[in-house]
mmCIF file of C-alpha atoms in Angstrom:
data_model
loop_
_atom_site.group_PDB
_atom_site.id
_atom_site.type_symbol
_atom_site.label_atom_id
_atom_site.label_comp_id
_atom_site.label_asym_id
_atom_site.label_seq_id
_atom_site.Cartn_x
_atom_site.Cartn_y
_atom_site.Cartn_z
ATOM 1 C CA MET A 707 13.527 -15.271 66.760
ATOM 2 C CA TRP A 708 15.162 -11.897 66.094
ATOM 3 C CA ASP A 709 18.767 -12.854 66.921
ATOM 4 C CA ASP A 710 18.797 -11.416 70.459
ATOM 5 C CA ARG A 711 17.529 -7.991 69.432
ATOM 6 C CA ASP A 712 14.203 -6.257 69.835
ATOM 7 C CA PRO A 713 12.050 -6.277 66.673
ATOM 8 C CA ASP A 714 10.824 -3.086 65.041
ATOM 9 C CA PHE A 715 7.127 -2.375 64.525
ATOM 10 C CA ALA A 716 7.019 -3.883 61.022
ATOM 11 C CA GLU A 717 8.422 -7.147 62.392
ATOM 12 C CA ILE A 718 5.975 -7.144 65.325
ATOM 13 C CA ARG A 719 3.096 -6.591 62.879
ATOM 14 C CA ALA A 720 4.242 -9.366 60.548
ATOM 15 C CA ALA A 721 4.676 -11.856 63.399
ATOM 16 C CA PHE A 722 1.264 -11.039 64.858
ATOM 17 C CA LEU A 723 -0.609 -11.332 61.572
ATOM 18 C CA GLU A 724 1.156 -14.633 60.875
ATOM 19 C CA ALA A 725 0.020 -15.888 64.293
ATOM 20 C CA VAL A 726 -3.550 -14.725 63.563
ATOM 21 C CA ASP A 727 -3.582 -16.526 60.210
ATOM 22 C CA GLU A 728 -2.251 -19.726 61.782
ATOM 23 C CA PHE A 729 -4.841 -19.596 64.583
ATOM 24 C CA HIS A 730 -7.596 -19.043 62.022
ATOM 25 C CA ARG A 731 -6.397 -21.924 59.845
ATOM 26 C CA ARG A 732 -6.385 -24.299 62.823
ATOM 27 C CA HIS A 733 -10.004 -23.396 63.569
ATOM 28 C CA GLY A 734 -11.371 -23.863 60.077
ATOM 29 C CA TYR A 735 -11.499 -20.165 59.146
ATOM 30 C CA SER A 736 -14.636 -19.681 61.223
ATOM 31 C CA ARG A 737 -15.862 -16.076 61.325
ATOM 32 C CA ASP A 738 -18.043 -16.645 64.401
ATOM 33 C CA PHE A 739 -16.274 -14.701 67.154
ATOM 34 C CA ARG A 740 -18.221 -16.512 69.895
ATOM 35 C CA ARG A 741 -17.068 -19.903 68.634
ATOM 36 C CA LEU A 742 -13.464 -18.704 68.216
ATOM 37 C CA ALA A 743 -13.524 -17.158 71.695
ATOM 38 C CA ALA A 744 -14.772 -20.434 73.227
ATOM 39 C CA GLU A 745 -12.004 -22.378 71.478
ATOM 40 C CA LEU A 746 -9.476 -19.868 72.796
ATOM 41 C CA GLY A 747 -10.843 -20.097 76.338
ATOM 42 C CA VAL A 748 -12.212 -16.547 76.324
ATOM 43 C CA THR A 749 -15.548 -15.771 78.014
ATOM 44 C CA VAL A 750 -17.995 -13.537 76.107
ATOM 45 C CA LYS A 751 -20.420 -11.436 78.163
ATOM 46 C CA GLU A 752 -22.858 -8.630 77.454
ATOM 47 C CA GLY A 753 -21.920 -5.163 78.680
ATOM 48 C CA GLU A 754 -22.417 -1.457 78.069
ATOM 49 C CA VAL A 755 -19.102 -1.158 76.218
ATOM 50 C CA ASN A 756 -17.043 -3.320 73.879
ATOM 51 C CA LYS A 757 -13.879 -4.340 75.661
ATOM 52 C CA ALA A 758 -11.305 -7.120 75.994
ATOM 53 C CA PHE A 759 -9.591 -7.639 79.346
ATOM 54 C CA THR A 760 -8.153 -10.195 81.747
ATOM 55 C CA THR A 761 -9.425 -10.388 85.330
ATOM 56 C CA PRO A 762 -7.049 -10.452 88.324
ATOM 57 C CA GLU A 763 -7.839 -14.178 88.542
ATOM 58 C CA GLY A 764 -6.564 -14.691 84.992
ATOM 59 C CA GLU A 765 -9.920 -15.119 83.221
ATOM 60 C CA ARG A 766 -9.907 -13.711 79.688
ATOM 61 C CA VAL A 767 -13.127 -11.806 78.944
ATOM 62 C CA ILE A 768 -14.783 -9.996 76.034
ATOM 63 C CA LEU A 769 -17.598 -7.545 76.772
ATOM 64 C CA ILE A 770 -19.995 -6.945 73.891
ATOM 65 C CA ASP A 771 -22.649 -4.228 73.722
ATOM 66 C CA PRO A 772 -25.740 -6.034 72.336
ATOM 67 C CA ARG A 773 -27.246 -2.740 71.135
ATOM 68 C CA GLU A 774 -24.801 -2.592 68.232
ATOM 69 C CA PRO A 775 -26.163 -3.451 64.775
ATOM 70 C CA ARG A 776 -25.741 -7.145 64.023
ATOM 71 C CA ALA A 777 -23.437 -6.619 61.029
ATOM 72 C CA ARG A 778 -21.132 -4.340 63.028
ATOM 73 C CA LEU A 779 -21.210 -6.660 66.042
ATOM 74 C CA ALA A 780 -19.610 -9.464 64.031
ATOM 75 C CA PHE A 781 -16.552 -7.315 63.281
ATOM 76 C CA THR A 782 -16.442 -5.794 66.775
ATOM 77 C CA GLY A 783 -16.375 -9.252 68.352
ATOM 78 C CA LEU A 784 -13.460 -10.293 66.153
ATOM 79 C CA HIS A 785 -11.647 -7.053 66.979
ATOM 80 C CA GLU A 786 -11.943 -7.691 70.719
ATOM 81 C CA LEU A 787 -10.860 -11.298 70.202
ATOM 82 C CA ALA A 788 -7.779 -10.004 68.383
ATOM 83 C CA HIS A 789 -6.697 -8.160 71.538
ATOM 84 C CA HIS A 790 -6.546 -11.496 73.374
ATOM 85 C CA LEU A 791 -4.704 -13.070 70.441
ATOM 86 C CA PHE A 792 -2.142 -10.270 70.614
ATOM 87 C CA GLN A 793 -1.685 -10.686 74.361
ATOM 88 C CA MET A 794 -1.154 -14.433 73.880
ATOM 89 C CA ALA A 795 0.985 -14.352 70.712
ATOM 90 C CA LEU A 796 4.419 -15.904 71.196
ATOM 91 C CA ASP A 797 3.557 -16.463 74.874
ATOM 92 C CA GLY A 798 3.142 -12.738 75.445
ATOM 93 C CA GLU A 799 6.431 -11.725 73.823
ATOM 94 C CA LEU A 800 4.876 -9.502 71.151
ATOM 95 C CA ASP A 801 2.990 -7.482 73.750
ATOM 96 C CA GLY A 802 6.221 -7.015 75.688
ATOM 97 C CA TYR A 803 8.130 -5.954 72.583
ATOM 98 C CA LEU A 804 5.418 -3.427 71.658
ATOM 99 C CA ARG A 805 5.417 -1.868 75.146
ATOM 100 C CA SER A 806 9.204 -1.670 75.034
ATOM 101 C CA LEU A 807 9.151 -0.049 71.595
ATOM 102 C CA PHE A 808 6.861 2.732 72.857
ATOM 103 C CA PHE A 809 8.054 2.769 76.457
ATOM 104 C CA LYS A 810 8.070 6.584 76.608
ATOM 105 C CA ASN A 811 4.492 6.920 75.379
ATOM 106 C CA ARG A 812 1.893 4.399 76.583
ATOM 107 C CA ALA A 813 -0.816 6.091 74.526
ATOM 108 C CA LEU A 814 1.127 5.361 71.333
ATOM 109 C CA ALA A 815 1.556 1.727 72.368
ATOM 110 C CA THR A 816 -2.183 1.426 73.006
ATOM 111 C CA GLN A 817 -3.030 2.998 69.640
ATOM 112 C CA ALA A 818 -0.521 0.754 67.856
ATOM 113 C CA GLU A 819 -2.144 -2.336 69.374
ATOM 114 C CA GLU A 820 -5.584 -0.993 68.445
ATOM 115 C CA ASN A 821 -4.507 -0.580 64.811
ATOM 116 C CA LEU A 822 -3.022 -4.082 64.740
ATOM 117 C CA CYS A 823 -6.255 -5.535 66.107
ATOM 118 C CA PHE A 824 -8.344 -3.737 63.477
ATOM 119 C CA GLU A 825 -6.133 -5.301 60.819
ATOM 120 C CA ALA A 826 -6.310 -8.719 62.484
ATOM 121 C CA ALA A 827 -10.120 -8.521 62.720
ATOM 122 C CA ALA A 828 -10.284 -7.784 59.007
ATOM 123 C CA ARG A 829 -8.235 -10.926 58.305
ATOM 124 C CA LEU A 830 -10.498 -12.998 60.560
ATOM 125 C CA MET A 831 -13.622 -11.589 58.890
ATOM 126 C CA MET A 832 -12.150 -11.825 55.392
ATOM 127 C CA PRO A 833 -9.536 -14.608 55.330
ATOM 128 C CA GLY A 834 -7.007 -14.870 52.550
ATOM 129 C CA HIS A 835 -8.956 -17.267 50.342
ATOM 130 C CA LEU A 836 -11.950 -14.874 50.225
ATOM 131 C CA LEU A 837 -9.684 -11.941 49.443
ATOM 132 C CA GLU A 838 -7.924 -13.932 46.729
ATOM 133 C CA ALA A 839 -11.238 -14.929 45.143
ATOM 134 C CA SER A 840 -12.312 -11.283 44.937
ATOM 135 C CA LEU A 841 -9.000 -10.182 43.436
ATOM 136 C CA GLN A 842 -9.040 -13.054 40.947
ATOM 137 C CA ALA A 843 -12.573 -12.137 39.874
ATOM 138 C CA HIS A 844 -12.059 -8.390 39.532
ATOM 139 C CA GLY A 845 -8.396 -7.452 39.980
ATOM 140 C CA TYR A 846 -7.219 -4.760 42.359
ATOM 141 C CA GLY A 847 -9.830 -2.009 42.556
ATOM 142 C CA PRO A 848 -13.324 -0.993 43.677
ATOM 143 C CA LEU A 849 -15.142 -4.036 42.256
ATOM 144 C CA ALA A 850 -12.940 -6.367 44.325
ATOM 145 C CA VAL A 851 -13.949 -4.432 47.463
ATOM 146 C CA PHE A 852 -17.668 -4.664 46.679
ATOM 147 C CA HIS A 853 -17.308 -8.376 45.890
ATOM 148 C CA LEU A 854 -15.404 -9.074 49.122
ATOM 149 C CA ALA A 855 -17.962 -7.196 51.242
ATOM 150 C CA ARG A 856 -20.867 -9.120 49.699
ATOM 151 C CA HIS A 857 -19.262 -12.527 50.171
ATOM 152 C CA SER A 858 -17.886 -11.976 53.680
ATOM 153 C CA GLY A 859 -20.621 -9.902 55.323
ATOM 154 C CA ALA A 860 -18.078 -7.175 56.115
ATOM 155 C CA SER A 861 -18.745 -3.469 55.687
ATOM 156 C CA HIS A 862 -17.425 -1.626 52.649
ATOM 157 C CA GLN A 863 -14.996 0.187 54.946
ATOM 158 C CA ALA A 864 -13.562 -3.052 56.365
ATOM 159 C CA ALA A 865 -13.363 -4.698 52.930
ATOM 160 C CA LEU A 866 -11.606 -1.620 51.553
ATOM 161 C CA ARG A 867 -8.965 -1.743 54.290
ATOM 162 C CA ARG A 868 -8.448 -5.457 53.654
ATOM 163 C CA VAL A 869 -7.879 -5.023 49.922
ATOM 164 C CA VAL A 870 -5.687 -1.933 50.261
ATOM 165 C CA GLN A 871 -3.519 -3.106 53.169
ATOM 166 C CA GLU A 872 -2.634 -6.307 51.342
ATOM 167 C CA HIS A 873 -0.712 -4.360 48.671
ATOM 168 C CA GLU A 874 2.145 -1.856 48.615
ATOM 169 C CA THR A 875 0.339 0.296 46.067
ATOM 170 C CA ASP A 876 0.087 4.006 46.837
ATOM 171 C CA VAL A 877 -3.599 4.907 46.851
ATOM 172 C CA HIS A 878 -6.213 7.357 48.054
ATOM 173 C CA ALA A 879 -9.545 5.513 48.292
ATOM 174 C CA VAL A 880 -12.851 7.372 48.675
ATOM 175 C CA LEU A 881 -16.264 5.840 49.490
ATOM 176 C CA VAL A 882 -19.216 8.052 48.556
ATOM 177 C CA ALA A 883 -22.871 7.717 49.672
ATOM 178 C CA PRO A 884 -25.760 8.085 47.179
ATOM 179 C CA ASN A 885 -26.249 11.723 48.286
ATOM 180 C CA GLY A 886 -22.612 12.579 47.506
ATOM 181 C CA LYS A 887 -21.341 12.494 51.102
ATOM 182 C CA VAL A 888 -17.859 11.048 51.585
ATOM 183 C CA LEU A 889 -18.469 8.268 54.102
ATOM 184 C CA TYR A 890 -14.899 7.056 54.441
ATOM 185 C CA SER A 891 -11.467 7.531 52.936
ATOM 186 C CA LEU A 892 -8.186 5.692 53.224
ATOM 187 C CA ALA A 893 -4.668 6.835 52.354
ATOM 188 C CA HIS A 894 -2.054 4.115 51.953
ATOM 189 C CA GLY A 895 1.566 3.772 50.905
ATOM 190 C CA PRO A 896 4.735 5.848 51.351
ATOM 191 C CA ARG A 897 3.734 8.474 48.771
ATOM 192 C CA ARG A 898 0.085 8.979 49.755
ATOM 193 C CA GLY A 899 -0.227 7.557 53.261
ATOM 194 C CA ARG A 900 0.399 10.828 55.081
ATOM 195 C CA ASN A 901 -2.152 12.838 53.108
ATOM 196 C CA SER A 902 -5.643 12.020 54.371
ATOM 197 C CA VAL A 903 -8.631 12.886 52.179
ATOM 198 C CA GLY A 904 -10.950 13.078 55.184
ATOM 199 C CA SER A 905 -14.659 12.262 55.389
ATOM 200 C CA GLY A 906 -18.029 13.730 56.360
ATOM 201 C CA PHE A 907 -18.167 16.315 53.556
ATOM 202 C CA VAL A 908 -20.420 16.403 50.493
ATOM 203 C CA LEU A 909 -19.102 16.442 46.932
ATOM 204 C CA PRO A 910 -20.724 18.927 44.519
ATOM 205 C CA ARG A 911 -23.272 17.457 42.105
ATOM 206 C CA ALA A 912 -20.929 18.149 39.213
ATOM 207 C CA HIS A 913 -18.095 16.095 40.756
ATOM 208 C CA PRO A 914 -17.282 12.979 38.680
ATOM 209 C CA LEU A 915 -17.670 10.766 41.788
ATOM 210 C CA HIS A 916 -21.135 12.015 42.706
ATOM 211 C CA PRO A 917 -23.398 8.928 42.432
ATOM 212 C CA GLN A 918 -26.276 10.868 40.853
ATOM 213 C CA GLY A 919 -24.515 11.030 37.506
ATOM 214 C CA PHE A 920 -22.355 7.920 37.781
ATOM 215 C CA PRO A 921 -22.740 4.851 35.510
ATOM 216 C CA SER A 922 -24.436 1.914 37.256
ATOM 217 C CA GLU A 923 -22.226 -0.913 35.967
ATOM 218 C CA GLY A 924 -18.542 -1.620 35.447
ATOM 219 C CA THR A 925 -15.545 0.566 36.220
ATOM 220 C CA VAL A 926 -14.750 4.021 34.918
ATOM 221 C CA THR A 927 -11.206 5.359 34.542
ATOM 222 C CA PHE A 928 -10.360 9.029 34.245
ATOM 223 C CA GLU A 929 -8.044 11.677 35.685
ATOM 224 C CA ASP A 930 -9.036 14.218 38.323
ATOM 225 C CA ARG A 931 -7.771 16.030 41.409
ATOM 226 C CA VAL A 932 -7.926 14.255 44.779
ATOM 227 C CA PRO A 933 -10.866 15.797 46.746
ATOM 228 C CA PHE A 934 -9.098 16.649 50.017
ATOM 229 C CA LYS A 935 -11.492 17.845 52.717
ATOM 230 C CA ARG A 936 -9.348 20.531 54.326
ATOM 231 C CA SER A 937 -6.898 21.442 51.597
ATOM 232 C CA SER A 938 -6.891 23.305 48.323
ATOM 233 C CA ALA A 939 -3.786 21.428 47.190
ATOM 234 C CA VAL A 940 -4.022 20.280 43.580
ATOM 235 C CA TRP A 941 -2.999 16.638 43.289
ATOM 236 C CA ARG A 942 -4.136 15.318 39.942
ATOM 237 C CA SER A 943 -4.288 11.577 39.716
ATOM 238 C CA LYS A 944 -5.545 8.665 37.684
ATOM 239 C CA VAL A 945 -8.832 7.294 39.066
ATOM 240 C CA VAL A 946 -10.500 3.890 38.898
ATOM 241 C CA ALA A 947 -14.088 4.094 40.178
ATOM 242 C CA ALA A 948 -17.219 1.951 40.297
ATOM 243 C CA ARG A 949 -20.773 2.215 41.596
ATOM 244 C CA GLU A 950 -22.525 -0.630 43.416
ATOM 245 C CA ALA A 951 -26.116 -0.864 42.197
ATOM 246 C CA ALA A 952 -27.492 -2.387 45.430
ATOM 247 C CA SER A 953 -26.200 0.327 47.752
ATOM 248 C CA GLY A 954 -25.885 3.196 45.271
ATOM 249 C CA ARG A 955 -22.412 3.913 46.640
ATOM 250 C CA VAL A 956 -19.402 4.906 44.563
ATOM 251 C CA LEU A 957 -15.903 3.759 45.463
ATOM 252 C CA ALA A 958 -12.864 5.348 43.822
ATOM 253 C CA PHE A 959 -9.167 4.512 43.890
ATOM 254 C CA TYR A 960 -6.840 7.449 43.129
ATOM 255 C CA LEU A 961 -3.503 5.889 42.191
ATOM 256 C CA ASP A 962 -0.468 6.000 39.954
ATOM 257 C CA ARG A 963 -0.597 2.399 38.772
ATOM 258 C CA LEU A 964 -2.323 -0.926 39.324
ATOM 259 C CA PRO A 965 -0.393 -3.789 40.950
ATOM 260 C CA ARG A 966 0.239 -6.524 38.429
ATOM 261 C CA ALA A 967 -1.574 -9.448 40.049
ATOM 262 C CA SER A 968 -1.477 -11.656 36.939
ATOM 263 C CA PRO A 969 -0.216 -11.553 33.332
ATOM 264 C CA ASP A 970 -3.776 -10.883 32.207
ATOM 265 C CA GLN A 971 -4.254 -7.824 34.414
ATOM 266 C CA PRO A 972 -2.986 -4.511 32.979
ATOM 267 C CA GLY A 973 -0.134 -2.943 34.915
ATOM 268 C CA LEU A 974 -0.966 0.661 34.048
ATOM 269 C CA LEU A 975 -4.131 2.644 33.608
ATOM 270 C CA PRO A 976 -4.934 4.075 30.175
#
């Protein structure tokens, strides 16, 4: 497949996600991890931790902690299923290539697989046709994330990752609770990906993203500095932000430009 050479991580990722999409297509894009596990020959059991493993006898098992909230459990189950999909992809070749790539550091290999399975779970929870519908309805930005979360049952965090990771656009995304606390942030792309905003801190009431003074409908565009948690660095950026009325949360994309998804969608912010 790779002309008698070992693939790099980008190629391993692409091959795995292609295998996940093909598996999902064959099984009718079901988002029920128990049904998908049964069709894959994986046994689901209750346990005190969430874990995917194979017994010495060769039985593939998923342990699920039933105490988790129902909405989170749906994603967790798909995440654990993704570990089995990765182990089985290309008859185990991808797993072997990944271990070889990080042969000097098993912890890095484990973390790389974990990240791949988070991304795969997002695709299983929010398959391409749901993502495309959200982008067609709202274009790339916060409203597409809110739309995707509502129509898939995924969390805002998972929907945000799905929208952002599908594009090459450099972006800092910030999800803010009604009390102004930054619940989650995501940095993506070669220019911004190494500069995390952080989470768990509260924005001042005067901050333009604080939900208390934010408009309740539509998107707002403006320019402001990225609110890094542990840095005083001044990085001014264009911002596209929106507030979801049902949750009271504000989601903002700090970016340089919008990807041009269609001729009708503007390529640049005002």
